[in-house]
PDB file of C-alpha atoms in Angstrom:
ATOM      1  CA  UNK J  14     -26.419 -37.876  78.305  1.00  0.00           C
ATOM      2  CA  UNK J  15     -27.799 -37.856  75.026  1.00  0.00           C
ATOM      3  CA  UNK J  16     -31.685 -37.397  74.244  1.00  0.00           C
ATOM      4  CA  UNK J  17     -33.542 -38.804  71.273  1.00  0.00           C
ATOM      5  CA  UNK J  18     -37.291 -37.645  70.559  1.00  0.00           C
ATOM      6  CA  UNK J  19     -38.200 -40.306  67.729  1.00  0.00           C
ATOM      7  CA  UNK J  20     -40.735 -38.922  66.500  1.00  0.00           C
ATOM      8  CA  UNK J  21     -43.845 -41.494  65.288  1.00  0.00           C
ATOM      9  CA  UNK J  22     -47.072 -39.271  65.507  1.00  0.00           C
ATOM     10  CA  UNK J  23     -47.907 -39.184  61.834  1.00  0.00           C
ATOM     11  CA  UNK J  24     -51.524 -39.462  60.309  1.00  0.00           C
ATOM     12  CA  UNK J  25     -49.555 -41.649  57.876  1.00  0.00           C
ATOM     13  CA  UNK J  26     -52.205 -40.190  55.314  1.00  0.00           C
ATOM     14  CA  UNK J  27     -50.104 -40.800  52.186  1.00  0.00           C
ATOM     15  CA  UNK J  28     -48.895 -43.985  53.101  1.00  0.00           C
ATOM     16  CA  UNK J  29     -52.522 -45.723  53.012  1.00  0.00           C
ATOM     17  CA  UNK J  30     -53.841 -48.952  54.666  1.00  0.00           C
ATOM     18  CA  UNK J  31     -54.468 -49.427  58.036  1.00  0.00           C
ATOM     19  CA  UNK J  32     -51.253 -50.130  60.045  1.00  0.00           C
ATOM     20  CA  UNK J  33     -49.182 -46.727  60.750  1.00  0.00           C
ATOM     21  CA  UNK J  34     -45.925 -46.564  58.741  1.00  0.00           C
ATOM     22  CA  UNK J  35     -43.746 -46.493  61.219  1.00  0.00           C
ATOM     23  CA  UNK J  36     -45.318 -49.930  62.268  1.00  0.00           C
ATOM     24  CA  UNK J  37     -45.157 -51.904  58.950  1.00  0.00           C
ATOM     25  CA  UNK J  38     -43.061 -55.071  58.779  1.00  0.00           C
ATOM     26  CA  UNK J  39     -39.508 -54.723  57.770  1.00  0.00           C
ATOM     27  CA  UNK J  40     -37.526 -57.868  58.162  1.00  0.00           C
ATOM     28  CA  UNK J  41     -39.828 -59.423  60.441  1.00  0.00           C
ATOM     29  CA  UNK J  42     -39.847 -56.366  63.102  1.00  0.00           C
ATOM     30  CA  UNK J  43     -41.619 -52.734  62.356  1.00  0.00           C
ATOM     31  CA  UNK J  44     -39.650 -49.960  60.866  1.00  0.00           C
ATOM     32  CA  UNK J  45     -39.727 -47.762  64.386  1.00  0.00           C
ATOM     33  CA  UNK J  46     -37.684 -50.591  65.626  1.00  0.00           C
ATOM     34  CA  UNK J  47     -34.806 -50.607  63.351  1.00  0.00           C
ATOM     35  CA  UNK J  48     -34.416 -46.798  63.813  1.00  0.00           C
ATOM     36  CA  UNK J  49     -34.935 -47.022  67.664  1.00  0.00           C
ATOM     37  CA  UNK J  50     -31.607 -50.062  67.705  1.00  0.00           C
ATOM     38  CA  UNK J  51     -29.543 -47.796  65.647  1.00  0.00           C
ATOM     39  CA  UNK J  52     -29.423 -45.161  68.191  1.00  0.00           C
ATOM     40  CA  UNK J  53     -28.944 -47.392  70.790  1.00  0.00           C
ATOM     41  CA  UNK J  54     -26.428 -49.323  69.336  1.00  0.00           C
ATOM     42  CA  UNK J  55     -24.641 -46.047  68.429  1.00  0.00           C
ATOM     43  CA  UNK J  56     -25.509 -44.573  71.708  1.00  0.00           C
ATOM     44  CA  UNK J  57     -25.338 -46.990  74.528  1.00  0.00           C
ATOM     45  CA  UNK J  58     -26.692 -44.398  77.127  1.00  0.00           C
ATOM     46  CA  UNK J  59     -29.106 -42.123  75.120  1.00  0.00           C
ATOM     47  CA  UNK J  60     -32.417 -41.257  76.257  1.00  0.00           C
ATOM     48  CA  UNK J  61     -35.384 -41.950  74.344  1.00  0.00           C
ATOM     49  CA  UNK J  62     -38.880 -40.812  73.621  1.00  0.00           C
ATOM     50  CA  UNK J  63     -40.631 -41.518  71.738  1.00  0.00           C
ATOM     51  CA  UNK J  64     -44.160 -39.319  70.402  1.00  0.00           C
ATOM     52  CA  UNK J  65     -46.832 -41.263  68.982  1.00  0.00           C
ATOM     53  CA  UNK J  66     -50.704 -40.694  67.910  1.00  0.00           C
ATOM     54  CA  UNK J  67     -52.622 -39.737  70.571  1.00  0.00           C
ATOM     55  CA  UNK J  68     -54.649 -42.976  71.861  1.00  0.00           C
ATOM     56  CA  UNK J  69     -52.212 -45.123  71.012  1.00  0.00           C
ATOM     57  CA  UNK J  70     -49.872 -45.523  73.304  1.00  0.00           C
ATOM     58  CA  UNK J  71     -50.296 -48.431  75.002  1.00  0.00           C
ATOM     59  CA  UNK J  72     -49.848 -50.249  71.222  1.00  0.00           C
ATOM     60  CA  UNK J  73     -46.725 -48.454  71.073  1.00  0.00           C
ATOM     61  CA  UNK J  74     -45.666 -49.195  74.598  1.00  0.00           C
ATOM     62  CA  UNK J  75     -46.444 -52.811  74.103  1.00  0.00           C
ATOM     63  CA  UNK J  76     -43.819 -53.389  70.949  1.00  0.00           C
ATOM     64  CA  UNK J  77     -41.175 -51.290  72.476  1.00  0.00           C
ATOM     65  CA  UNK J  78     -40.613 -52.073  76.310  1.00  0.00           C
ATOM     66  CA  UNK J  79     -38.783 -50.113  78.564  1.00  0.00           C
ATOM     67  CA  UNK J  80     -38.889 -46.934  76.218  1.00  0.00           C
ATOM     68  CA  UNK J  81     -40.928 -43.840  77.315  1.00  0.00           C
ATOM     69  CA  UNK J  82     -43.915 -42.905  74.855  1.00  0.00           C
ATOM     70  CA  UNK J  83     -46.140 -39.841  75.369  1.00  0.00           C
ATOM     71  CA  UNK J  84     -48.821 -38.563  72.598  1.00  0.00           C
ATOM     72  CA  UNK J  85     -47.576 -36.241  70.105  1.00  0.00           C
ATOM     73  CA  UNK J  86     -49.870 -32.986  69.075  1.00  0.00           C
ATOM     74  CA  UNK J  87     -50.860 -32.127  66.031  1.00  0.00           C
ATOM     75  CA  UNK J  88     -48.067 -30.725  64.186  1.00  0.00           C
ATOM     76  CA  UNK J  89     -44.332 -31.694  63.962  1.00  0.00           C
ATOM     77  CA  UNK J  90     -43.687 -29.247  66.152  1.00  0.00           C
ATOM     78  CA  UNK J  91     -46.307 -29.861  68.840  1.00  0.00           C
ATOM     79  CA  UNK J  92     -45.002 -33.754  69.187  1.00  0.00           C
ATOM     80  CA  UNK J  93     -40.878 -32.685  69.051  1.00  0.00           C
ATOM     81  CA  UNK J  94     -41.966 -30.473  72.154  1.00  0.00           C
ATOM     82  CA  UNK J  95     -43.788 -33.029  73.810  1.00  0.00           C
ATOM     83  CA  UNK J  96     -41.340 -35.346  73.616  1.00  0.00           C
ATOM     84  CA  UNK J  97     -38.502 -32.941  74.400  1.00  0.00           C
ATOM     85  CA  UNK J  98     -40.686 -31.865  77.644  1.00  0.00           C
ATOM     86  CA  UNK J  99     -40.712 -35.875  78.266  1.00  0.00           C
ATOM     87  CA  UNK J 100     -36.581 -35.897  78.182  1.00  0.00           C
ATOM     88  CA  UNK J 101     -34.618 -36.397  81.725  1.00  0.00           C
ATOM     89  CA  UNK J 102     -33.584 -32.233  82.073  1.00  0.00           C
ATOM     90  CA  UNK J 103     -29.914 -33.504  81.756  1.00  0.00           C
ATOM     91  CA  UNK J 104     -30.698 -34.871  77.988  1.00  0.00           C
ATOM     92  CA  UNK J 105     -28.333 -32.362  76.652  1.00  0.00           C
ATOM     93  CA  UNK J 106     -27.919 -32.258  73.468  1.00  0.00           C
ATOM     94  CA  UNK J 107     -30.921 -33.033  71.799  1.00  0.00           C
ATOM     95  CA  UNK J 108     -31.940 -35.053  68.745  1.00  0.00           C
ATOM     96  CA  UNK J 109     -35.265 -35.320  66.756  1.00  0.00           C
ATOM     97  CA  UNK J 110     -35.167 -38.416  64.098  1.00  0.00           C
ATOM     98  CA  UNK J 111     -38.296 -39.248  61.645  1.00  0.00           C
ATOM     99  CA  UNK J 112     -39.386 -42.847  63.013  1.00  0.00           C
ATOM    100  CA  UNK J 113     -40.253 -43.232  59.441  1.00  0.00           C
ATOM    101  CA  UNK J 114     -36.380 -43.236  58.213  1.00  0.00           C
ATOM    102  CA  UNK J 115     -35.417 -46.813  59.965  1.00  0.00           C
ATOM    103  CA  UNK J 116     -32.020 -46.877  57.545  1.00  0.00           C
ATOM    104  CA  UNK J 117     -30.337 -44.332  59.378  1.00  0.00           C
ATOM    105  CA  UNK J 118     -26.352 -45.196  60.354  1.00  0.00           C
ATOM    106  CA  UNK J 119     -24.217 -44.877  63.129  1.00  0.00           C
ATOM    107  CA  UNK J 120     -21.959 -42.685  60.859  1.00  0.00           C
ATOM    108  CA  UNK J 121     -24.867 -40.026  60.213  1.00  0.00           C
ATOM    109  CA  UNK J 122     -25.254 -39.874  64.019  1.00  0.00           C
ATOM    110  CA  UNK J 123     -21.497 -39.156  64.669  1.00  0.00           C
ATOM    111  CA  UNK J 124     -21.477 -36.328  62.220  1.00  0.00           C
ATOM    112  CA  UNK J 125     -24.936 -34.471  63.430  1.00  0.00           C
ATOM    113  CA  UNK J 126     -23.388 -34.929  67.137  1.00  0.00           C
ATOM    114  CA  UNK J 127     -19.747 -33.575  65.781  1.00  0.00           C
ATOM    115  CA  UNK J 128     -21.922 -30.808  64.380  1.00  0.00           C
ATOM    116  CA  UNK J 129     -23.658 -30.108  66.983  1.00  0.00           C
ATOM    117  CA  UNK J 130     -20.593 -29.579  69.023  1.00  0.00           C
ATOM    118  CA  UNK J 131     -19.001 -27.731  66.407  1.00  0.00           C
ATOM    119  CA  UNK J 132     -21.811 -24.752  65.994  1.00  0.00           C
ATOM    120  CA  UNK J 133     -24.721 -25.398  68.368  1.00  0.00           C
ATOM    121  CA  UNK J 134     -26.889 -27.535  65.670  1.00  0.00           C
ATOM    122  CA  UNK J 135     -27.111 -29.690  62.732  1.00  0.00           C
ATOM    123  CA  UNK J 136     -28.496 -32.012  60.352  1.00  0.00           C
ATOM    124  CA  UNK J 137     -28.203 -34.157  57.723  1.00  0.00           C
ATOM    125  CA  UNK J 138     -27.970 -33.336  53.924  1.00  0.00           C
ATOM    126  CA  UNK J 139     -27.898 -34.543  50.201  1.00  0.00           C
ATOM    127  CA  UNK J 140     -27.685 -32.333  47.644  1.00  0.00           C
ATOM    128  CA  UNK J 141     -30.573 -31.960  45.058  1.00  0.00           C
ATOM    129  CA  UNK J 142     -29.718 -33.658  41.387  1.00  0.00           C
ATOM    130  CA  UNK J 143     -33.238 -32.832  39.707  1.00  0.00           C
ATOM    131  CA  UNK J 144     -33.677 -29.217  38.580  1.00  0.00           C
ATOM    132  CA  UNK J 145     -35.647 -27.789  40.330  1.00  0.00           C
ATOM    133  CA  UNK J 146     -38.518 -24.938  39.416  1.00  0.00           C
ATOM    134  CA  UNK J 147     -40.990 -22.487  40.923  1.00  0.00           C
ATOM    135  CA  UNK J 148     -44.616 -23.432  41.061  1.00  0.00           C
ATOM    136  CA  UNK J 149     -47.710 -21.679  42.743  1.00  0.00           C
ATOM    137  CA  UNK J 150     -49.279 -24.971  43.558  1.00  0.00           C
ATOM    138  CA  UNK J 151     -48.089 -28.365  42.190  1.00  0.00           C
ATOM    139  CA  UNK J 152     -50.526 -30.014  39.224  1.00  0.00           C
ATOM    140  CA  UNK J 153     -52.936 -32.361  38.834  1.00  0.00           C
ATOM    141  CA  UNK J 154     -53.640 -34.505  35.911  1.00  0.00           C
ATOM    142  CA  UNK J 155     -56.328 -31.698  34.808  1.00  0.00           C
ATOM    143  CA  UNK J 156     -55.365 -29.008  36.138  1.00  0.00           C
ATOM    144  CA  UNK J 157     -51.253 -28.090  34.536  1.00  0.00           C
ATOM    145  CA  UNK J 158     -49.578 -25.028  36.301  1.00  0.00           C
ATOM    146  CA  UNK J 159     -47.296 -22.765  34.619  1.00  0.00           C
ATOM    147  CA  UNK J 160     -43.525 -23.099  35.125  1.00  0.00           C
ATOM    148  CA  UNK J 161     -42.040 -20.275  37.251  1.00  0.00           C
ATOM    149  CA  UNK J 162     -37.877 -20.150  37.528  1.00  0.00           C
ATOM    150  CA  UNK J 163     -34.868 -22.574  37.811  1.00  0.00           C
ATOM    151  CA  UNK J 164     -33.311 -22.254  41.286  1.00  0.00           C
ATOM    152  CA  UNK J 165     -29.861 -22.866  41.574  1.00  0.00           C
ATOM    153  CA  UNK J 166     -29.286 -26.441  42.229  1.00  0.00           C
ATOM    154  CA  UNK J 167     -25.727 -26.108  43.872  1.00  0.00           C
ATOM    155  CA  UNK J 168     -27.456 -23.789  46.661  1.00  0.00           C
ATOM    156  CA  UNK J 169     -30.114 -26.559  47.084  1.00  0.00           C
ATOM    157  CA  UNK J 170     -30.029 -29.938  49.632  1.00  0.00           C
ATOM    158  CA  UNK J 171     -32.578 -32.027  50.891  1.00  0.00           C
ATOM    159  CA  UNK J 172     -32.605 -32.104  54.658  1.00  0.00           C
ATOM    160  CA  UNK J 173     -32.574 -35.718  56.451  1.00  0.00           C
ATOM    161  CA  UNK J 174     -33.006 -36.065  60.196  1.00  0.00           C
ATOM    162  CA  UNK J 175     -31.603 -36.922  62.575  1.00  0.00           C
ATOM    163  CA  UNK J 176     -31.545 -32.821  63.583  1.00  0.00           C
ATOM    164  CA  UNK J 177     -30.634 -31.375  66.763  1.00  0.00           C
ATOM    165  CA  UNK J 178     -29.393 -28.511  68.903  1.00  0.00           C
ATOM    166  CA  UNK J 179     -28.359 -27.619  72.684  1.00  0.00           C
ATOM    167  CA  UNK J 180     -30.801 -28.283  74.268  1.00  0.00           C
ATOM    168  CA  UNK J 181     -31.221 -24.780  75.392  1.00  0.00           C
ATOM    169  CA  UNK J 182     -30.950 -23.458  71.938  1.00  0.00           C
ATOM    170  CA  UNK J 183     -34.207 -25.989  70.737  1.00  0.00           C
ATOM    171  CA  UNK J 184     -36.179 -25.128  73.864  1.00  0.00           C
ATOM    172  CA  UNK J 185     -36.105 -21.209  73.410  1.00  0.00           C
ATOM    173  CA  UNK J 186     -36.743 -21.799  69.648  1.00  0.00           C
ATOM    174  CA  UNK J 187     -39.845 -23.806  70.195  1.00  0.00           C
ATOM    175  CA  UNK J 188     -40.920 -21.509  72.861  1.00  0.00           C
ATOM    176  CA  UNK J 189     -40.751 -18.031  70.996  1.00  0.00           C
ATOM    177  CA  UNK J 190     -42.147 -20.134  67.558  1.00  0.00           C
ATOM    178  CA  UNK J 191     -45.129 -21.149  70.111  1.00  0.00           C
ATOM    179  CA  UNK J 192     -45.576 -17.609  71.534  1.00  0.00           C
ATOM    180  CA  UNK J 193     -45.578 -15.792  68.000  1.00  0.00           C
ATOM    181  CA  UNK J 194     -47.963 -18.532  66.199  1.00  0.00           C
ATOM    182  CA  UNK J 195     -44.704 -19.912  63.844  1.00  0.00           C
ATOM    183  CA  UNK J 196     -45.229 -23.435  62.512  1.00  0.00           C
ATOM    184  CA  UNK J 197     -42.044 -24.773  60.417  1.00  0.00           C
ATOM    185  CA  UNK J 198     -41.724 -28.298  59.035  1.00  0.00           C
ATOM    186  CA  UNK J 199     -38.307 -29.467  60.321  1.00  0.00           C
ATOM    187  CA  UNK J 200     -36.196 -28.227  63.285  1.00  0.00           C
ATOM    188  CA  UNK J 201     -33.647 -26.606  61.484  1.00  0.00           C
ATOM    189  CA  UNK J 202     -36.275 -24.160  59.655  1.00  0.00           C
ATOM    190  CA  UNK J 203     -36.940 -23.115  63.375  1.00  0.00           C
ATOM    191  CA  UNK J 204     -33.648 -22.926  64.789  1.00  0.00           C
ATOM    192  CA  UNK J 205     -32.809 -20.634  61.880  1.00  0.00           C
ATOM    193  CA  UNK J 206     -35.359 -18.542  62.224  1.00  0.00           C
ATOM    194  CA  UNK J 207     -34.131 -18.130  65.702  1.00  0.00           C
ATOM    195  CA  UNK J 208     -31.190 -16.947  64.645  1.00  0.00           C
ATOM    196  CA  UNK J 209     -28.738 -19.662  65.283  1.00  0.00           C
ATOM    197  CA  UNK J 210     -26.161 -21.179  63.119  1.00  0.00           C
ATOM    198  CA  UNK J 211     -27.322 -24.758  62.136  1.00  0.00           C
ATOM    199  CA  UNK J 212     -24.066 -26.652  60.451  1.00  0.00           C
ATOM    200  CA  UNK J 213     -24.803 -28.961  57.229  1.00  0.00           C
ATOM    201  CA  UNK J 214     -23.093 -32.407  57.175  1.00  0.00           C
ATOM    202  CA  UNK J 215     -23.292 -35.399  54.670  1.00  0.00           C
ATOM    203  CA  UNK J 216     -26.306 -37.049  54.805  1.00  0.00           C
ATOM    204  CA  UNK J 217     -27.242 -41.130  53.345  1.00  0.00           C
ATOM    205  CA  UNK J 218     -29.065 -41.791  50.534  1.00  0.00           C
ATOM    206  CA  UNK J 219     -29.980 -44.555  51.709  1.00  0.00           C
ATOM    207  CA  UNK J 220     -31.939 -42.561  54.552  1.00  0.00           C
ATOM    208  CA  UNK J 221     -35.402 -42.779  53.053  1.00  0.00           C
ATOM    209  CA  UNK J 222     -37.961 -41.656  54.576  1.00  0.00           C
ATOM    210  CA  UNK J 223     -41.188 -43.850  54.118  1.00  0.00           C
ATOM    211  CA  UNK J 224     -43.885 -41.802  53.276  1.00  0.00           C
ATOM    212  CA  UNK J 225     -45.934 -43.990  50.318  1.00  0.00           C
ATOM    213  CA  UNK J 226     -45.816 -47.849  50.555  1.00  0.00           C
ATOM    214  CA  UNK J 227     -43.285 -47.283  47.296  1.00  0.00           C
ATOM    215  CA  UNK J 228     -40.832 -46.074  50.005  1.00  0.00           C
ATOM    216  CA  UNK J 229     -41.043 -48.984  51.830  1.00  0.00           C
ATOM    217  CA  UNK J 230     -40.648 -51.294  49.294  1.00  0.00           C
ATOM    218  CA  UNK J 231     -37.221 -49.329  48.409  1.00  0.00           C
ATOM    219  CA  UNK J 232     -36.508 -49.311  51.612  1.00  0.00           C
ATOM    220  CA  UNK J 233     -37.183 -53.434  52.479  1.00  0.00           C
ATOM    221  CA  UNK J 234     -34.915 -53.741  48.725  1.00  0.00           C
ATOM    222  CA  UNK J 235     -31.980 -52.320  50.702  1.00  0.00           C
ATOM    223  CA  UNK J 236     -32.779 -53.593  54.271  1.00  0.00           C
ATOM    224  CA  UNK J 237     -32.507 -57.202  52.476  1.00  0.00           C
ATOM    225  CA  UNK J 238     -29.238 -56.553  50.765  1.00  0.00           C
ATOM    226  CA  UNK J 239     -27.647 -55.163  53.323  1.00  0.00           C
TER     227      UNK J 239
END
């Protein structure tokens, strides 16, 4: 069996207004529900949590029957082991998707899984076609910041989710990051830091993840043509 934590307990601070992100309208349903029937539909028997803000999870409960919701914590982190806690024990391998990216394909899915069995972990990439510089801090329309050095953009991606691991390997990464205070922004940043081998695979640029309501217009654009 395959576990899913969908992860939905975002402040949704850049994204403005009152209704959660993950709970504006997208073709007449909210996002979290287009990224919740693409797992299913690619994985008839998965497992599902789903993590949510804390005091809301009767709302969430209410628009997505029969699917297990527990209150996230404050941090990425906090929620992905909350809901991975919240998985039936034989949920083996695991994988943590932004409810916020409701585009994401059955193809994706496949290759994460194949990667998964392949080295232990993986996720979903694109590479970077900006350049890309240094900065200490980024500017403000009064305040420019000097430009620090080119990185190399052919050693750059941008990571997508779905990620995930063995099981084992994402519980024993969570649990020494918890012990020694470590707080990292995406699951392969902690399973590296673990020392495992996480595996790369092509990603979708069409997997958008709706941060600013300029997202989700992009992302309705595409949802309507499609």
């Amino acid at each position: 069996m395959i576990g899913l934590v969908l992860t939905a307990a975002g402040a949704s601070t850049r994204f403005g207004g009152d209704t959660p992100k993950v709970l504006a309208d997208l073709g007449g349903r909210p996002v979290i529900a287009h990224a919740l029937e693409a797992f299913r539909a690619a994985l008839p028997d998965v497992a599902v949590v789903v993590t949510v803000p804390p005091g809301q999870e009767e709302r969430f409960t209410d628009l997505l029957p029969g699917v297990h919701v527990v209150p996230g914590g404050a941090t990425r982190q906090a929620s992905v082991t909350a809901g991975l806690r919240a998985l039936p024990h034989e949920a083996d391998p695991v994988l943590v998707h932004d409810a916020a990216r409701p585009l994401v394909t059955a193809a994706v899915i496949t290759r994460v899984l194949e990667g998964i069995a392949r080295a232990g972990a993986a996720l979903p990439v694109l590479p970077v076609t900006d350049t890309v510089h240094r900065l200490a801090h980024a500017p403000t329309d009064d305040d420019p910041v000097p430009l620090g050095a080119a990185l190399p953009r052919a050693e750059l991606v941008r990571a997508q989710t779905p990620q995930g691991a063995r099981r084992a390997l994402l519980v024993a990464a969570l649990e020494a990051a918890a012990r020694e205070g470590r707080e990292y922004t995406d699951e392969a940043a902690l399973l590296l830091e673990a020392g495992h081998v996480v595996l790369a695979v092509a990603g979708d640029t069409h997997l958008v993840k709706i941060t600013t309501s300029d997202d989700l217009e992009h992302v309705r654009r595409h949802h309507a043509a499609s």
